[in-house]
mmCIF file of C-alpha atoms and ligand atoms in Angstrom:
data_model
loop_
_atom_site.group_PDB
_atom_site.id
_atom_site.type_symbol
_atom_site.label_atom_id
_atom_site.label_comp_id
_atom_site.label_asym_id
_atom_site.label_seq_id
_atom_site.Cartn_x
_atom_site.Cartn_y
_atom_site.Cartn_z
ATOM 1 C CA MET A 1433 112.046 97.037 141.988
ATOM 2 C CA GLU A 1434 109.109 96.251 139.564
ATOM 3 C CA THR A 1435 109.566 93.108 137.779
ATOM 4 C CA ASN A 1436 107.337 91.765 135.112
ATOM 5 C CA THR A 1437 107.138 87.997 135.860
ATOM 6 C CA GLY A 1438 105.103 87.613 132.327
ATOM 7 C CA VAL A 1439 108.339 88.459 130.382
ATOM 8 C CA PHE A 1440 110.612 86.383 132.696
ATOM 9 C CA ASP A 1441 108.405 83.171 132.398
ATOM 10 C CA VAL A 1442 108.612 83.544 128.703
ATOM 11 C CA LEU A 1443 112.512 84.396 128.812
ATOM 12 C CA TYR A 1444 113.142 81.186 130.736
ATOM 13 C CA SER A 1445 111.000 78.862 128.671
ATOM 14 C CA ALA A 1446 111.291 79.973 125.206
ATOM 15 C CA ARG A 1447 113.182 76.946 124.175
ATOM 16 C CA SER A 1448 113.768 76.296 120.228
ATOM 17 C CA MET A 1449 110.656 74.266 119.224
ATOM 18 C CA ARG A 1450 111.351 72.263 116.083
ATOM 19 C CA ARG A 1451 108.573 69.568 115.781
ATOM 20 C CA LEU A 1452 105.616 71.867 114.846
ATOM 21 C CA HIS A 1453 102.030 70.825 113.950
ATOM 22 C CA PRO A 1454 100.969 71.203 110.342
ATOM 23 C CA ASP A 1455 97.650 73.130 111.511
ATOM 24 C CA PRO A 1456 97.745 76.319 109.927
ATOM 25 C CA VAL A 1457 98.869 79.627 111.678
ATOM 26 C CA PRO A 1458 96.437 82.539 111.533
ATOM 27 C CA GLU A 1459 97.493 85.160 109.126
ATOM 28 C CA GLU A 1460 97.013 87.940 111.919
ATOM 29 C CA ILE A 1461 99.149 86.017 114.501
ATOM 30 C CA LEU A 1462 101.991 85.915 112.123
ATOM 31 C CA VAL A 1463 101.534 89.680 111.232
ATOM 32 C CA LYS A 1464 101.641 90.303 115.145
ATOM 33 C CA LEU A 1465 104.789 88.255 115.493
ATOM 34 C CA VAL A 1466 106.422 90.645 113.079
ATOM 35 C CA ASP A 1467 104.688 93.739 114.591
ATOM 36 C CA ALA A 1468 106.651 92.282 117.787
ATOM 37 C CA GLY A 1469 109.752 91.907 115.823
ATOM 38 C CA ILE A 1470 109.990 95.634 114.899
ATOM 39 C CA ARG A 1471 109.379 96.672 118.254
ATOM 40 C CA GLY A 1472 113.463 95.940 118.749
ATOM 41 C CA PRO A 1473 116.055 98.575 118.416
ATOM 42 C CA SER A 1474 117.512 99.505 115.330
ATOM 43 C CA ALA A 1475 121.190 100.438 114.249
ATOM 44 C CA ALA A 1476 120.938 104.365 113.874
ATOM 45 C CA ASN A 1477 117.000 104.016 114.118
ATOM 46 C CA ALA A 1478 117.404 102.882 110.448
ATOM 47 C CA GLN A 1479 114.263 100.758 111.073
ATOM 48 C CA ASN A 1480 115.408 98.697 107.771
ATOM 49 C CA TRP A 1481 113.826 95.253 108.480
ATOM 50 C CA HIS A 1482 111.990 93.563 106.323
ATOM 51 C CA PHE A 1483 110.143 90.003 106.781
ATOM 52 C CA VAL A 1484 108.998 87.587 104.156
ATOM 53 C CA ILE A 1485 106.219 85.475 105.626
ATOM 54 C CA VAL A 1486 106.148 82.273 103.813
ATOM 55 C CA GLN A 1487 102.862 80.099 103.802
ATOM 56 C CA ASP A 1488 102.586 78.995 100.139
ATOM 57 C CA ARG A 1489 103.182 75.411 99.728
ATOM 58 C CA LYS A 1490 105.145 75.776 96.500
ATOM 59 C CA VAL A 1491 107.675 78.058 98.286
ATOM 60 C CA ILE A 1492 107.937 75.983 101.398
ATOM 61 C CA ARG A 1493 108.559 72.884 99.261
ATOM 62 C CA ARG A 1494 111.144 74.747 97.140
ATOM 63 C CA MET A 1495 113.169 75.578 100.707
ATOM 64 C CA ALA A 1496 112.762 72.146 102.072
ATOM 65 C CA GLU A 1497 114.853 70.689 99.370
ATOM 66 C CA PRO A 1498 118.217 72.760 100.398
ATOM 67 C CA TRP A 1499 117.101 72.448 103.806
ATOM 68 C CA ARG A 1500 117.370 68.702 104.036
ATOM 69 C CA LYS A 1501 120.675 68.664 102.126
ATOM 70 C CA GLY A 1502 122.247 71.218 104.566
ATOM 71 C CA ILE A 1503 120.844 69.470 107.481
ATOM 72 C CA GLY A 1504 122.539 66.191 105.894
ATOM 73 C CA PHE A 1505 125.694 67.696 105.953
ATOM 74 C CA PHE A 1506 125.308 69.375 108.922
ATOM 75 C CA VAL A 1507 124.297 66.504 111.279
ATOM 76 C CA ASP A 1508 126.697 64.158 109.615
ATOM 77 C CA ASN A 1509 129.620 66.338 111.002
ATOM 78 C CA ALA A 1510 128.072 67.253 114.393
ATOM 79 C CA PHE A 1511 127.197 63.699 115.221
ATOM 80 C CA ARG A 1512 131.085 62.610 114.447
ATOM 81 C CA ALA A 1513 132.478 65.592 116.354
ATOM 82 C CA PRO A 1514 134.253 64.689 119.455
ATOM 83 C CA ALA A 1515 132.549 66.085 122.784
ATOM 84 C CA LYS A 1516 133.618 68.915 124.138
ATOM 85 C CA PRO A 1517 135.222 68.882 127.759
ATOM 86 C CA GLY A 1518 131.868 68.857 130.107
ATOM 87 C CA GLU A 1519 129.562 68.362 127.174
ATOM 88 C CA ASP A 1520 126.369 66.139 127.624
ATOM 89 C CA PHE A 1521 126.511 64.094 124.679
ATOM 90 C CA ASP A 1522 122.855 63.056 125.216
ATOM 91 C CA GLN A 1523 121.926 66.826 125.028
ATOM 92 C CA ARG A 1524 123.485 67.225 121.584
ATOM 93 C CA ARG A 1525 121.915 63.749 120.295
ATOM 94 C CA ARG A 1526 118.556 65.104 121.399
ATOM 95 C CA THR A 1527 119.021 68.474 119.736
ATOM 96 C CA LEU A 1528 120.182 66.559 116.397
ATOM 97 C CA ARG A 1529 117.283 64.522 116.769
ATOM 98 C CA SER A 1530 115.018 67.757 116.795
ATOM 99 C CA VAL A 1531 116.882 69.157 113.929
ATOM 100 C CA MET A 1532 116.762 66.114 111.759
ATOM 101 C CA HIS A 1533 112.879 65.854 112.589
ATOM 102 C CA LEU A 1534 112.251 69.542 111.392
ATOM 103 C CA ALA A 1535 114.136 68.689 108.096
ATOM 104 C CA ASP A 1536 112.178 65.404 107.602
ATOM 105 C CA HIS A 1537 108.863 67.139 108.177
ATOM 106 C CA PHE A 1538 109.959 70.614 106.686
ATOM 107 C CA GLU A 1539 107.196 70.403 103.789
ATOM 108 C CA GLU A 1540 104.339 70.063 106.514
ATOM 109 C CA LEU A 1541 105.556 73.686 108.151
ATOM 110 C CA PRO A 1542 102.684 75.700 108.337
ATOM 111 C CA ALA A 1543 104.587 79.057 107.992
ATOM 112 C CA ALA A 1544 108.171 80.383 108.030
ATOM 113 C CA ILE A 1545 109.096 84.126 108.535
ATOM 114 C CA CYS A 1546 112.436 84.874 106.984
ATOM 115 C CA VAL A 1547 113.955 87.729 108.866
ATOM 116 C CA CYS A 1548 115.773 90.475 106.393
ATOM 117 C CA VAL A 1549 117.452 93.638 106.450
ATOM 118 C CA GLU A 1550 117.857 96.271 103.897
ATOM 119 C CA ARG A 1551 120.990 97.789 103.287
ATOM 120 C CA ASP A 1552 120.813 101.680 103.211
ATOM 121 C CA ARG A 1553 122.878 102.361 100.160
ATOM 122 C CA TYR A 1554 122.418 106.183 100.576
ATOM 123 C CA ALA A 1555 123.538 106.045 104.300
ATOM 124 C CA GLU A 1556 127.030 104.217 102.778
ATOM 125 C CA GLN A 1557 127.117 106.909 100.418
ATOM 126 C CA LEU A 1558 126.945 109.595 102.977
ATOM 127 C CA ALA A 1559 129.686 107.938 105.099
ATOM 128 C CA ARG A 1560 132.211 108.339 102.207
ATOM 129 C CA ARG A 1561 131.869 111.750 101.967
ATOM 130 C CA PRO A 1562 135.372 113.779 102.694
ATOM 131 C CA SER A 1563 133.573 116.013 105.408
ATOM 132 C CA VAL A 1564 133.141 112.642 107.401
ATOM 133 C CA ALA A 1565 136.685 111.829 107.196
ATOM 134 C CA PHE A 1566 137.585 115.180 108.217
ATOM 135 C CA SER A 1567 135.707 114.986 111.156
ATOM 136 C CA ALA A 1568 137.174 111.432 111.978
ATOM 137 C CA ILE A 1569 140.476 112.996 111.959
ATOM 138 C CA ARG A 1570 139.566 115.494 114.075
ATOM 139 C CA HIS A 1571 138.099 113.183 116.949
ATOM 140 C CA PHE A 1572 140.469 110.144 116.327
ATOM 141 C CA GLY A 1573 143.751 111.277 114.773
ATOM 142 C CA LEU A 1574 145.027 109.965 111.347
ATOM 143 C CA LEU A 1575 146.331 107.001 112.520
ATOM 144 C CA GLY A 1576 142.681 106.152 114.410
ATOM 145 C CA THR A 1577 140.933 107.127 111.200
ATOM 146 C CA PHE A 1578 142.951 105.003 109.021
ATOM 147 C CA LYS A 1579 142.333 102.161 111.451
ATOM 148 C CA MET A 1580 138.745 102.590 111.582
ATOM 149 C CA GLY A 1581 138.417 103.103 108.071
ATOM 150 C CA LEU A 1582 139.782 99.597 107.589
ATOM 151 C CA ARG A 1583 137.180 97.929 109.641
ATOM 152 C CA ALA A 1584 134.625 100.336 108.257
ATOM 153 C CA LYS A 1585 133.079 97.668 106.267
ATOM 154 C CA ARG A 1586 132.618 95.143 109.047
ATOM 155 C CA ARG A 1587 131.169 97.557 111.184
ATOM 156 C CA ARG A 1588 128.681 98.565 108.845
ATOM 157 C CA GLU A 1589 127.640 94.776 108.346
ATOM 158 C CA GLN A 1590 127.731 93.984 112.069
ATOM 159 C CA GLU A 1591 125.183 96.674 112.515
ATOM 160 C CA LEU A 1592 122.804 95.019 109.437
ATOM 161 C CA TRP A 1593 123.125 91.952 111.498
ATOM 162 C CA ALA A 1594 122.376 93.100 114.617
ATOM 163 C CA THR A 1595 119.383 94.994 113.691
ATOM 164 C CA ALA A 1596 117.834 91.664 112.122
ATOM 165 C CA TYR A 1597 118.824 89.323 115.197
ATOM 166 C CA THR A 1598 117.128 91.872 118.023
ATOM 167 C CA ALA A 1599 114.070 91.941 115.773
ATOM 168 C CA THR A 1600 114.441 87.751 115.404
ATOM 169 C CA GLU A 1601 114.781 87.254 119.323
ATOM 170 C CA ASN A 1602 111.581 89.538 119.536
ATOM 171 C CA VAL A 1603 109.806 87.142 117.194
ATOM 172 C CA LEU A 1604 110.914 83.968 119.119
ATOM 173 C CA LEU A 1605 109.513 85.492 122.376
ATOM 174 C CA ALA A 1606 106.155 86.692 121.219
ATOM 175 C CA ALA A 1607 105.792 83.174 119.733
ATOM 176 C CA ARG A 1608 106.403 81.762 122.803
ATOM 177 C CA ALA A 1609 103.869 84.373 124.570
ATOM 178 C CA LEU A 1610 101.348 83.389 122.060
ATOM 179 C CA GLY A 1611 101.964 79.220 122.681
ATOM 180 C CA LEU A 1612 103.350 78.899 119.324
ATOM 181 C CA GLY A 1613 106.655 77.114 118.752
ATOM 182 C CA ALA A 1614 109.372 78.592 116.913
ATOM 183 C CA VAL A 1615 112.894 78.210 116.086
ATOM 184 C CA MET A 1616 115.683 80.440 114.937
ATOM 185 C CA THR A 1617 117.655 79.217 112.031
ATOM 186 C CA VAL A 1618 120.343 80.331 109.563
ATOM 187 C CA PRO A 1619 120.008 77.830 106.921
ATOM 188 C CA MET A 1620 121.921 80.037 104.407
ATOM 189 C CA VAL A 1621 125.374 78.883 106.157
ATOM 190 C CA LEU A 1622 124.268 75.166 104.689
ATOM 191 C CA ALA A 1623 123.898 76.043 101.385
ATOM 192 C CA PRO A 1624 125.421 77.567 98.552
ATOM 193 C CA PRO A 1625 125.451 81.191 98.229
ATOM 194 C CA GLY A 1626 122.226 83.010 97.051
ATOM 195 C CA THR A 1627 119.979 79.469 97.458
ATOM 196 C CA TYR A 1628 117.407 80.813 99.656
ATOM 197 C CA GLU A 1629 117.535 84.468 98.594
ATOM 198 C CA ARG A 1630 116.755 83.163 95.031
ATOM 199 C CA ILE A 1631 113.580 81.263 96.176
ATOM 200 C CA LEU A 1632 112.294 83.924 98.361
ATOM 201 C CA GLY A 1633 112.966 86.386 95.197
ATOM 202 C CA LEU A 1634 115.098 88.858 97.420
ATOM 203 C CA PRO A 1635 116.785 91.819 95.997
ATOM 204 C CA ARG A 1636 120.350 92.332 96.213
ATOM 205 C CA ASN A 1637 120.161 95.022 98.859
ATOM 206 C CA VAL A 1638 117.850 92.734 100.899
ATOM 207 C CA LEU A 1639 119.854 90.223 103.161
ATOM 208 C CA LEU A 1640 118.600 87.206 104.635
ATOM 209 C CA ALA A 1641 119.307 87.087 108.437
ATOM 210 C CA ALA A 1642 117.487 84.333 109.745
ATOM 211 C CA VAL A 1643 114.521 81.954 108.863
ATOM 212 C CA ILE A 1644 112.013 81.125 111.746
ATOM 213 C CA PRO A 1645 109.722 78.040 111.147
ATOM 214 C CA VAL A 1646 106.360 78.701 113.235
ATOM 215 C CA GLY A 1647 103.594 76.486 114.054
ATOM 216 C CA PHE A 1648 101.788 74.879 117.214
ATOM 217 C CA PRO A 1649 104.193 73.131 119.231
ATOM 218 C CA LEU A 1650 104.133 69.236 119.132
ATOM 219 C CA GLY A 1651 106.480 69.486 122.202
ATOM 220 C CA LYS A 1652 106.235 70.840 125.390
ATOM 221 C CA PHE A 1653 107.447 74.186 126.497
ATOM 222 C CA GLY A 1654 109.791 73.677 129.345
ATOM 223 C CA ALA A 1655 112.777 75.506 130.991
ATOM 224 C CA VAL A 1656 115.880 76.480 128.792
ATOM 225 C CA SER A 1657 118.815 75.004 129.878
ATOM 226 C CA ARG A 1658 122.157 76.986 130.437
ATOM 227 C CA PRO A 1659 125.030 77.418 132.335
ATOM 228 C CA SER A 1660 125.020 79.334 135.611
ATOM 229 C CA VAL A 1661 124.832 82.914 134.952
ATOM 230 C CA GLU A 1662 128.150 83.395 137.091
ATOM 231 C CA SER A 1663 130.095 81.110 134.813
ATOM 232 C CA VAL A 1664 129.477 83.502 132.179
ATOM 233 C CA ILE A 1665 130.092 87.218 134.127
ATOM 234 C CA SER A 1666 133.732 88.783 134.646
ATOM 235 C CA TRP A 1667 133.726 91.955 136.787
ATOM 236 C CA ASP A 1668 135.248 95.397 135.565
ATOM 237 C CA ARG A 1669 137.562 93.375 133.052
ATOM 238 C CA HIS A 1670 137.659 89.959 131.218
ATOM 239 C CA GLY A 1671 138.358 87.390 134.047
ATOM 240 C CA GLY A 1672 137.898 89.923 136.759
ATOM 241 C CA ARG A 1673 135.912 88.447 139.847
ATOM 242 C CA ARG A 1674 134.006 89.782 142.816
ATOM 243 C CA SER A 1675 136.245 89.705 145.923
HETATM 244 C C1 LIG B 2783 122.896 82.351 115.480
HETATM 245 C C2 LIG B 2783 122.089 80.812 115.826
HETATM 246 C C3 LIG B 2783 121.958 80.050 114.580
HETATM 247 C C4 LIG B 2783 120.947 78.918 114.981
HETATM 248 N N1 LIG B 2783 120.982 78.171 114.004
HETATM 249 C C5 LIG B 2783 120.095 77.091 113.934
HETATM 250 C C6 LIG B 2783 119.725 76.318 112.993
HETATM 251 O O1 LIG B 2783 120.132 76.681 111.592
HETATM 252 N N2 LIG B 2783 118.797 75.496 113.010
HETATM 253 C C7 LIG B 2783 118.525 75.027 114.177
HETATM 254 O O2 LIG B 2783 117.571 74.199 114.239
HETATM 255 N N3 LIG B 2783 118.766 75.972 115.466
HETATM 256 C C8 LIG B 2783 119.388 77.205 115.270
HETATM 257 N N4 LIG B 2783 119.830 77.641 116.365
HETATM 258 C C9 LIG B 2783 119.176 77.418 117.490
HETATM 259 C C10 LIG B 2783 120.186 76.690 118.523
HETATM 260 O O3 LIG B 2783 120.214 75.412 118.247
HETATM 261 C C11 LIG B 2783 119.360 76.421 119.970
HETATM 262 O O4 LIG B 2783 119.174 77.915 120.306
HETATM 263 C C12 LIG B 2783 120.244 75.520 120.912
HETATM 264 O O5 LIG B 2783 120.302 74.348 120.474
HETATM 265 C C13 LIG B 2783 119.582 75.682 122.325
HETATM 266 O O6 LIG B 2783 118.550 75.326 122.252
HETATM 267 P P1 LIG B 2783 117.184 76.157 123.179
HETATM 268 O O7 LIG B 2783 117.211 77.155 122.200
HETATM 269 O O8 LIG B 2783 116.382 75.132 123.124
HETATM 270 O O9 LIG B 2783 117.683 76.273 124.256
HETATM 271 C C14 LIG B 2783 120.531 78.872 116.308
HETATM 272 C C15 LIG B 2783 120.549 79.679 117.235
HETATM 273 C C16 LIG B 2783 121.187 80.849 117.040
HETATM 274 C C17 LIG B 2783 121.687 81.627 118.219
#
């Protein structure tokens, strides 16, 4: 089997980097990261990504305030939460320290790539046409169609986020390949709804999925620490083992 060791080296060492140098990252490199992002798949091949690359100091400063509040709230609770069975508490402490470092130095960030996905209103309207319902009944029966209808909104949302997050991972891996530090973050979950969307001027049909701070790393790239692969695999059904 042909193996691209370069890809595997990147995958196994793409740690979250939150300690970033304030030196600017050239614009063409930031564009290259986004270009790698959109090499990823998209649900129904909608290719409905949008990326806001933030370099403007004013915008970064506006993001810094809610960011610090959100991290203050998160860190308070994350430090207090009891250790899970088998959890390495020192590891948690190290992660929290790097999370706090990023929050404390947010104003110095050279750039952040905000990964967004656009709702496709036209496709949503098409999905509501009666002919789609008739076709569903033909394939899945009345009860199946009814149950699918109940979940339809959630399924569409899942597709949107999935499109954004596959692109996000590509951006992270491309950053690692180019020797840049980056980290996937979702600051929106630690702020009142609309906070970052307003700062970034997003229209209502554009959803913010992730913010990726990017810069030259202050820390070292090292192996990502994960459980053994065997511990996360079942065979043929959940819990199934290889005899
Ligand atoms: C859905 C998701 C949300 C995350 N949100 C944040 C975040 O808001 N802030 C942050 O610093 N890291 C965030 N991370 C990064 C994780 O903290 C990180 O992957 C984890 O601690 C493991 O560290 P490693 O990537 O260096 O192996 C997020 C990761 C994922 C997958």
